[in-house]
Coordinates of C-alpha atoms in Angstrom, one line a residue:
Chain Y
M1 CA 53.1 -29.3 141.6
H2 CA 52.2 -27.5 138.4
R3 CA 55.4 -28.7 136.8
I4 CA 54.7 -32.3 137.8
L5 CA 51.3 -32.1 136.2
I6 CA 52.8 -30.9 133.0
V7 CA 55.3 -33.7 133.0
L8 CA 52.6 -36.3 133.6
A9 CA 50.5 -34.9 130.8
C10 CA 53.4 -35.0 128.4
A11 CA 54.1 -38.6 129.4
T12 CA 50.7 -39.6 128.0
A13 CA 50.9 -37.5 124.8
A14 CA 53.5 -38.2 122.2
A15 CA 52.9 -34.7 120.9
C16 CA 54.6 -33.2 123.9
A17 CA 57.8 -34.7 122.6
T18 CA 57.7 -32.0 119.9
G19 CA 56.4 -29.3 122.1
Q20 CA 53.1 -28.9 120.3
T21 CA 49.6 -30.3 120.5
K22 CA 48.1 -32.4 117.7
D23 CA 44.6 -32.7 116.4
A24 CA 43.3 -36.0 117.7
G25 CA 46.5 -37.7 116.6
I26 CA 46.3 -36.6 113.0
E27 CA 49.6 -35.7 111.4
T28 CA 50.8 -34.9 108.0
G29 CA 53.8 -35.3 105.8
F30 CA 55.1 -35.6 102.3
V31 CA 55.4 -38.7 100.0
A32 CA 58.2 -38.5 97.4
T33 CA 59.5 -41.0 94.9
V34 CA 63.1 -40.9 94.1
D35 CA 65.2 -43.5 92.1
G36 CA 62.5 -46.1 92.1
A37 CA 61.8 -45.9 95.9
A38 CA 59.0 -44.1 97.8
Y39 CA 59.6 -42.2 101.0
L40 CA 57.4 -40.7 103.6
Y41 CA 58.6 -37.6 105.5
T42 CA 57.0 -36.6 108.8
T43 CA 58.0 -35.2 112.2
D44 CA 56.6 -38.3 114.0
S45 CA 59.3 -40.8 114.6
H46 CA 57.0 -43.4 116.2
L47 CA 54.3 -44.3 113.7
S48 CA 52.5 -47.4 114.9
A49 CA 52.1 -50.5 112.7
T50 CA 48.3 -50.0 112.6
I51 CA 48.1 -46.3 112.0
P52 CA 46.2 -45.4 108.9
I53 CA 48.2 -43.6 106.2
Q54 CA 46.8 -42.0 103.1
L55 CA 49.0 -40.9 100.3
Q56 CA 48.4 -38.8 97.3
Y57 CA 49.5 -40.3 94.0
P58 CA 50.0 -39.1 90.5
G59 CA 47.2 -39.2 88.0
A60 CA 47.1 -38.6 84.3
K61 CA 48.7 -35.5 82.7
G62 CA 50.2 -34.2 85.9
S63 CA 47.1 -34.4 88.0
V64 CA 47.2 -35.5 91.7
Q65 CA 44.8 -38.1 93.0
C66 CA 43.7 -38.9 96.6
C67 CA 44.5 -41.4 98.1
L68 CA 46.4 -44.7 98.5
R69 CA 45.6 -46.3 101.8
L70 CA 48.4 -47.9 103.8
Q71 CA 49.2 -48.8 107.4
G72 CA 52.2 -48.1 109.4
D73 CA 53.5 -51.6 108.9
A74 CA 54.1 -50.8 105.2
L75 CA 57.0 -48.6 106.3
E76 CA 60.5 -49.4 107.2
A77 CA 62.0 -48.0 110.4
P78 CA 62.6 -44.3 110.1
N79 CA 65.9 -42.5 109.6
G80 CA 66.6 -39.0 110.8
S81 CA 66.5 -36.9 107.7
T82 CA 68.8 -34.0 106.8
G83 CA 67.3 -34.2 103.4
P84 CA 64.8 -32.0 101.5
V85 CA 62.0 -31.7 104.1
S86 CA 62.1 -29.4 107.1
D87 CA 59.7 -28.4 109.8
A88 CA 59.1 -24.7 108.9
L89 CA 57.0 -24.0 112.0
F90 CA 58.9 -25.4 114.9
G91 CA 62.2 -26.5 113.5
N92 CA 61.6 -30.0 114.8
P93 CA 63.5 -33.0 113.3
V94 CA 61.9 -34.6 110.3
F95 CA 62.1 -38.4 109.8
R96 CA 62.2 -40.3 106.6
Y97 CA 60.4 -43.7 106.2
R98 CA 61.0 -45.8 103.2
L99 CA 58.0 -47.8 101.9
K100 CA 58.8 -51.5 102.0
Q101 CA 57.2 -51.9 98.6
M102 CA 56.7 -49.3 95.9
P103 CA 52.9 -49.0 95.2
A104 CA 52.2 -49.4 91.5
A105 CA 50.4 -46.1 91.5
L106 CA 53.6 -44.3 92.5
K107 CA 55.8 -45.9 89.9
G108 CA 57.0 -43.8 87.1
D109 CA 58.1 -40.2 87.1
P110 CA 59.3 -38.4 90.2
F111 CA 56.3 -37.4 92.4
I112 CA 55.8 -35.3 95.5
G113 CA 52.5 -35.4 97.3
A114 CA 50.8 -34.9 100.6
V115 CA 50.2 -37.6 103.2
V116 CA 47.6 -37.7 106.0
I117 CA 48.5 -39.9 109.0
G118 CA 46.2 -41.1 111.6
A119 CA 42.9 -40.2 110.0
P120 CA 40.5 -43.0 108.7
T121 CA 39.5 -40.9 105.7
A122 CA 40.8 -38.1 103.7
T123 CA 39.1 -36.7 100.6
A124 CA 40.2 -34.4 97.9
D125 CA 38.6 -31.0 97.8
A126 CA 36.8 -31.1 94.5
T127 CA 37.7 -27.5 93.6
S128 CA 41.3 -27.5 94.6
A129 CA 43.1 -29.6 91.9
G130 CA 44.7 -31.8 94.5
T131 CA 46.0 -29.0 96.7
I132 CA 43.5 -29.5 99.6
L133 CA 42.6 -32.7 101.4
R134 CA 39.7 -32.7 103.8
I135 CA 40.1 -34.7 107.0
G136 CA 37.1 -35.6 109.2
T137 CA 36.2 -33.0 111.7
A138 CA 38.2 -31.1 114.3
P139 CA 37.0 -31.1 117.9
S140 CA 35.0 -27.9 117.2
G141 CA 33.2 -29.6 114.4
N142 CA 35.0 -27.8 111.7
T143 CA 36.8 -29.8 109.0
S144 CA 40.5 -30.1 109.3
R145 CA 42.5 -29.9 106.1
V146 CA 45.9 -30.5 104.6
E147 CA 46.8 -27.8 102.1
T148 CA 49.8 -27.7 99.7
C149 CA 51.2 -24.9 97.6
L150 CA 54.4 -24.0 95.9
G151 CA 56.9 -21.5 97.2
S152 CA 59.6 -20.2 94.9
E153 CA 61.7 -23.4 95.2
G154 CA 59.7 -25.9 97.2
S155 CA 56.4 -27.2 98.3
N156 CA 54.7 -26.0 101.5
L157 CA 52.3 -28.3 103.3
F158 CA 50.0 -27.1 106.0
L159 CA 47.8 -29.0 108.5
I160 CA 45.1 -26.6 109.5
A161 CA 42.4 -27.2 112.1
D162 CA 39.9 -24.7 113.5
G163 CA 41.6 -22.0 111.4
K164 CA 44.9 -22.6 113.1
L165 CA 48.2 -23.9 111.8
R166 CA 49.1 -27.2 113.4
T167 CA 51.9 -28.3 111.2
Q168 CA 53.9 -26.6 108.4
L169 CA 56.4 -28.7 106.5
Y170 CA 58.6 -27.6 103.5
Y171 CA 60.0 -29.8 100.8
A172 CA 62.9 -28.1 99.1
F173 CA 63.2 -29.0 95.4
G174 CA 66.6 -27.7 94.8
Y175 CA 65.5 -25.6 91.8
D176 CA 63.3 -22.6 91.3
V177 CA 59.7 -22.9 90.3
T178 CA 56.7 -20.6 89.9
A179 CA 55.2 -19.9 93.3
T180 CA 51.5 -20.5 93.9
C181 CA 51.1 -20.0 97.6
D182 CA 48.5 -17.6 99.0
P183 CA 50.5 -15.4 101.4
K184 CA 47.5 -15.5 103.8
L185 CA 48.5 -19.1 104.6
F186 CA 51.7 -17.9 106.3
D187 CA 49.7 -15.5 108.5
L188 CA 47.5 -18.1 110.0
P189 CA 47.8 -18.2 113.8
T190 CA 49.8 -21.1 115.1
A191 CA 48.1 -23.7 117.4
Q192 CA 50.0 -24.0 120.7
Chain Z
M1 CA 83.8 -21.6 67.1
A2 CA 83.0 -18.5 65.2
N3 CA 82.1 -15.1 66.5
F4 CA 78.9 -13.6 65.2
R5 CA 78.0 -9.9 65.4
H6 CA 74.3 -9.1 65.7
P7 CA 72.9 -7.3 62.6
W8 CA 71.4 -4.6 64.7
P9 CA 72.4 -3.1 68.0
V10 CA 71.1 -5.0 71.0
N11 CA 71.3 -4.3 74.6
P12 CA 71.1 -7.8 76.1
R13 CA 70.4 -6.5 79.6
T14 CA 67.3 -4.9 78.3
L15 CA 66.1 -7.6 75.9
S16 CA 67.4 -10.9 77.3
P17 CA 65.5 -12.7 80.0
W18 CA 68.8 -14.1 81.2
P19 CA 70.9 -12.6 83.9
N20 CA 74.2 -11.1 83.0
G21 CA 73.0 -10.3 79.6
N22 CA 73.3 -13.8 78.2
A23 CA 71.5 -13.8 75.0
L24 CA 69.2 -16.5 73.6
I25 CA 69.5 -17.5 70.0
P26 CA 66.7 -19.3 68.2
Y27 CA 67.5 -23.0 68.1
P28 CA 67.3 -23.6 64.3
V29 CA 70.1 -21.1 63.7
W30 CA 72.4 -23.0 66.1
N31 CA 71.5 -26.2 64.5
A32 CA 71.6 -25.3 60.9
P33 CA 73.0 -28.0 58.6
A34 CA 76.7 -28.5 58.9
P35 CA 77.6 -27.1 55.4
L36 CA 76.3 -23.7 56.4
L37 CA 78.3 -23.7 59.6
D38 CA 81.5 -24.8 57.9
S39 CA 81.7 -21.2 56.7
P40 CA 81.9 -18.0 58.8
L41 CA 78.5 -17.3 60.4
I42 CA 77.2 -14.2 58.8
A43 CA 73.5 -15.0 58.4
P44 CA 71.2 -12.7 60.3
F45 CA 69.2 -14.0 63.3
S46 CA 67.0 -12.5 65.9
V47 CA 67.4 -12.5 69.6
A48 CA 64.6 -14.4 71.2
A49 CA 63.4 -11.4 73.3
G50 CA 62.7 -9.4 70.1
Q51 CA 63.7 -6.2 68.5
P52 CA 65.1 -3.4 70.6
A53 CA 62.4 -1.1 71.8
A54 CA 62.3 2.4 70.3
G55 CA 64.4 4.8 72.2
A56 CA 66.0 2.0 74.3
G57 CA 69.6 2.4 75.2
V58 CA 71.5 0.0 73.0
S59 CA 74.9 -1.4 72.4
S60 CA 76.3 -4.1 70.2
T61 CA 77.0 -7.6 71.4
T62 CA 79.1 -10.5 70.1
I63 CA 77.8 -14.0 70.4
A64 CA 79.8 -17.1 70.0
L65 CA 78.1 -19.8 68.0
T66 CA 78.9 -23.5 68.0
P67 CA 78.4 -25.6 64.9
H68 CA 76.0 -28.3 65.5
S69 CA 78.6 -30.9 64.9
A70 CA 80.3 -29.7 68.1
L71 CA 77.0 -29.9 70.1
E72 CA 76.4 -32.8 72.5
R73 CA 73.1 -34.5 72.5
S74 CA 70.8 -34.0 75.4
G75 CA 70.6 -36.8 78.0
A76 CA 71.2 -37.8 81.6
Q77 CA 75.0 -37.0 81.4
W78 CA 74.1 -33.3 81.5
V79 CA 72.5 -33.5 85.0
A80 CA 75.8 -33.5 86.9
R81 CA 77.1 -30.4 85.2
Y82 CA 76.7 -26.8 86.4
P83 CA 76.1 -27.9 90.0
T84 CA 74.5 -25.7 92.6
S85 CA 77.0 -24.0 94.9
T86 CA 77.0 -23.8 98.6
N87 CA 79.9 -21.4 98.8
L88 CA 79.3 -17.9 100.2
G89 CA 82.0 -16.7 97.9
D90 CA 79.8 -17.3 94.9
L91 CA 77.3 -14.7 96.0
T92 CA 77.5 -11.1 95.0
P93 CA 80.1 -9.4 97.2
A94 CA 77.6 -7.2 99.0
F95 CA 75.2 -10.1 99.7
S96 CA 78.0 -12.4 100.7
K97 CA 79.2 -9.9 103.2
A98 CA 75.7 -9.5 104.6
V99 CA 75.1 -13.2 104.9
T100 CA 78.5 -13.8 106.5
S101 CA 77.7 -11.3 109.2
F102 CA 74.2 -12.8 109.8
I103 CA 75.6 -16.3 110.1
A104 CA 78.3 -15.1 112.4
A105 CA 75.7 -13.6 114.7
I106 CA 73.6 -16.8 114.7
E107 CA 76.7 -18.9 115.5
A108 CA 77.8 -16.5 118.2
A109 CA 74.4 -17.0 119.8
G110 CA 75.0 -20.8 119.9
G111 CA 73.0 -21.6 116.7
S112 CA 74.1 -23.5 113.7
V113 CA 73.6 -23.0 110.0
T114 CA 73.7 -25.5 107.2
I115 CA 73.9 -24.0 103.7
S116 CA 72.1 -26.0 101.0
A117 CA 72.3 -23.5 98.1
T118 CA 73.8 -20.2 97.1
Y119 CA 74.5 -19.7 93.4
R120 CA 72.5 -21.8 90.9
P121 CA 74.1 -21.4 87.5
P122 CA 71.7 -20.1 84.9
E123 CA 72.9 -22.9 82.6
R124 CA 71.5 -25.4 85.1
A125 CA 68.1 -23.6 85.1
Y126 CA 68.1 -23.6 81.3
L127 CA 68.8 -27.3 81.1
M128 CA 66.1 -28.1 83.7
H129 CA 63.5 -25.7 82.2
Y130 CA 63.8 -27.0 78.6
A131 CA 64.2 -30.7 79.6
W132 CA 60.8 -30.4 81.3
A133 CA 59.3 -28.4 78.4
I134 CA 60.2 -31.2 75.9
A135 CA 59.5 -34.2 78.2
K136 CA 56.3 -32.9 79.9
D137 CA 54.9 -30.0 78.0
G138 CA 55.2 -31.2 74.4
A139 CA 57.7 -28.5 73.3
S140 CA 59.3 -29.3 70.0
P141 CA 63.0 -30.2 70.6
A142 CA 63.9 -28.4 67.4
S143 CA 62.4 -25.2 68.6
I144 CA 64.2 -24.8 71.8
E145 CA 66.2 -21.6 72.2
A146 CA 69.9 -22.1 72.5
K147 CA 71.9 -20.6 75.3
A148 CA 75.4 -19.3 74.9
G149 CA 77.9 -21.6 76.6
V150 CA 75.6 -24.6 76.8
N151 CA 76.4 -26.7 73.7
I152 CA 73.5 -29.0 73.9
D153 CA 71.7 -30.6 71.0
W154 CA 68.1 -30.9 72.2
A155 CA 66.8 -32.2 68.8
H156 CA 69.3 -35.0 68.3
L157 CA 70.3 -34.0 64.8
D158 CA 71.9 -36.4 62.4
A159 CA 74.7 -35.4 60.0
T160 CA 72.1 -34.0 57.5
G161 CA 70.5 -31.8 60.2
Q162 CA 67.4 -34.1 60.6
S163 CA 66.0 -34.2 64.1
D164 CA 65.1 -37.4 65.9
P165 CA 62.1 -36.3 68.0
K166 CA 61.6 -39.7 69.7
A167 CA 65.2 -39.9 70.9
A168 CA 65.1 -36.2 71.9
V169 CA 62.0 -36.7 74.1
K170 CA 63.5 -39.8 75.6
A171 CA 66.7 -38.0 76.4
A172 CA 64.9 -35.0 77.9
S173 CA 62.8 -37.4 80.1
A174 CA 66.0 -38.9 81.3
M175 CA 67.2 -35.5 82.3
V176 CA 63.9 -34.8 84.1
S177 CA 64.4 -38.0 86.0
G178 CA 68.0 -37.3 86.7
Y179 CA 67.2 -33.9 88.2
A180 CA 64.3 -35.6 90.1
M181 CA 62.0 -32.9 88.9
A182 CA 58.3 -32.8 89.9
H183 CA 57.7 -29.3 88.5
S184 CA 59.0 -27.1 85.7
A185 CA 62.0 -25.0 86.7
V186 CA 62.0 -21.2 86.0
L187 CA 64.9 -19.7 84.1
V188 CA 65.8 -16.8 86.4
S189 CA 65.8 -16.4 90.1
R190 CA 67.7 -14.7 92.9
H191 CA 69.8 -17.8 93.0
T192 CA 70.9 -17.5 89.4
Q193 CA 71.6 -13.9 90.1
K194 CA 73.8 -14.8 93.1
R195 CA 71.5 -12.9 95.4
A196 CA 70.0 -15.7 97.5
I197 CA 70.9 -18.4 99.9
D198 CA 69.1 -21.4 101.3
M199 CA 70.1 -22.3 104.8
T200 CA 68.7 -24.4 107.6
I201 CA 69.1 -22.6 111.0
S202 CA 68.8 -24.5 114.2
G203 CA 69.7 -24.2 117.9
V204 CA 68.6 -20.5 118.3
V205 CA 65.1 -20.8 119.6
G206 CA 65.2 -19.7 123.3
K207 CA 68.4 -17.7 122.7
S208 CA 69.2 -14.1 121.7
V209 CA 70.9 -13.1 118.5
N210 CA 72.5 -9.8 118.0
D211 CA 71.1 -7.7 115.1
A212 CA 73.4 -5.5 113.0
S213 CA 73.3 -2.7 115.6
G214 CA 74.5 -5.1 118.3
K215 CA 71.1 -5.3 120.0
A216 CA 70.3 -8.7 121.5
M217 CA 67.0 -10.0 119.9
P218 CA 65.2 -12.8 121.7
I219 CA 64.3 -15.7 119.4
H220 CA 61.1 -17.4 120.5
S221 CA 60.5 -19.0 117.1
L222 CA 62.3 -19.1 113.8
K223 CA 60.1 -16.2 112.6
D224 CA 61.9 -13.9 115.1
L225 CA 65.0 -14.3 113.1
N226 CA 63.4 -12.4 110.2
P227 CA 63.9 -8.9 111.5
V228 CA 67.4 -9.8 112.7
G229 CA 68.3 -11.0 109.2
K230 CA 66.8 -7.9 107.7
S231 CA 69.1 -5.7 109.9
Y232 CA 72.0 -7.3 108.1
G233 CA 70.4 -7.0 104.6
V234 CA 69.4 -10.6 104.5
I235 CA 65.7 -10.7 103.8
K236 CA 63.4 -13.7 104.5
L237 CA 61.0 -15.1 101.9
V238 CA 58.3 -16.5 104.1
S239 CA 57.0 -18.9 101.4
D240 CA 60.3 -20.8 101.4
A241 CA 61.6 -21.8 104.8
P242 CA 65.3 -22.0 104.0
H243 CA 65.4 -19.1 101.5
W244 CA 66.8 -15.6 102.2
S245 CA 67.9 -13.0 99.7
D246 CA 68.9 -9.4 99.3
D247 CA 65.3 -8.2 98.6
G248 CA 63.0 -10.9 100.0
H249 CA 62.3 -12.6 96.6

């Protein structure tokens, strides 16, 4: 009986497909521009046409701005990605969506930024130089956030709610950089 | 190509920031006007890292210089050169052996491993670092340090030795785009030292992987592989999901 209940619960929650719970349907991902196209990487392979999507975009002199607002219908159908992004927390598959049209704000130099999926608003933390996006409130009333930092050869992206890690994605650059990550981020408890 | 002996004893392993003792030479020396370089190179120069420290163990070194007429201008054509290896044989022998054993244990447990990087040539790191410096950070193309073995003309010199800064910045920008760089690259890493590997491991969660002593270690999440890797001498860097090295850096 217990097993049946679990199956029924999972049937109504897409998050069960990846074996993890999500915060009110909020998900995160990377946006990257390569060779004149923009791509969104996330572990969710079934983004609806109406789901709100907010993308960071490049500002002047290397700054990062928040956020371009799109909907799911701005994306092409996803491809399973063996590319630069991986799920560092659960090892789940990552899917790549190409944007149907390249937003003007993303044109220009290669860019990698954070994406918030499923939240009506996301705002840049004023003190974080673009590395933290605040997202509404978690069920407890605490603010959820997406935080990014550099490892030694890629970008880490964390979705954190109620002090717990919900998602951790990693974008491998293919070259070595100067790391900026606070090691404490990797010690956060994982939401189950 | 002429050989040039440094005017004072230098221990490149002490003074050079490059692995394997590769020395840096101030760019203007490499790109001196052609008439000077038509004759044997005997003019003194300084190694970028500075004078030998007092009391430091020193030895002499010979550096091959290339006349600027033999240099190739910077540009996107450089991007495909010095590619990153995915071959375990390109790692140091000790680390290669350790990684091979670790991967064998993962595969014996039913997991799979996809290697995305082992050795990254320091020449590639040099090209990426200075392309970014010129294109993004405003570095003067004529001031870029040369690197032995990379015959690149960052400054786009003409026959009289005059730089074309506009063309140089444009060419460096093309390299940054070609490398798809979003950040500056560092010059030295465990990858350039043949001491690191990037690999994606899958199919092991819920299984057990034998550590180096043969003990079966249950893997409930990918983090549980860290002590297993350590037992083989393959150390996880937690800030970079695919990255393992011989010292955790």
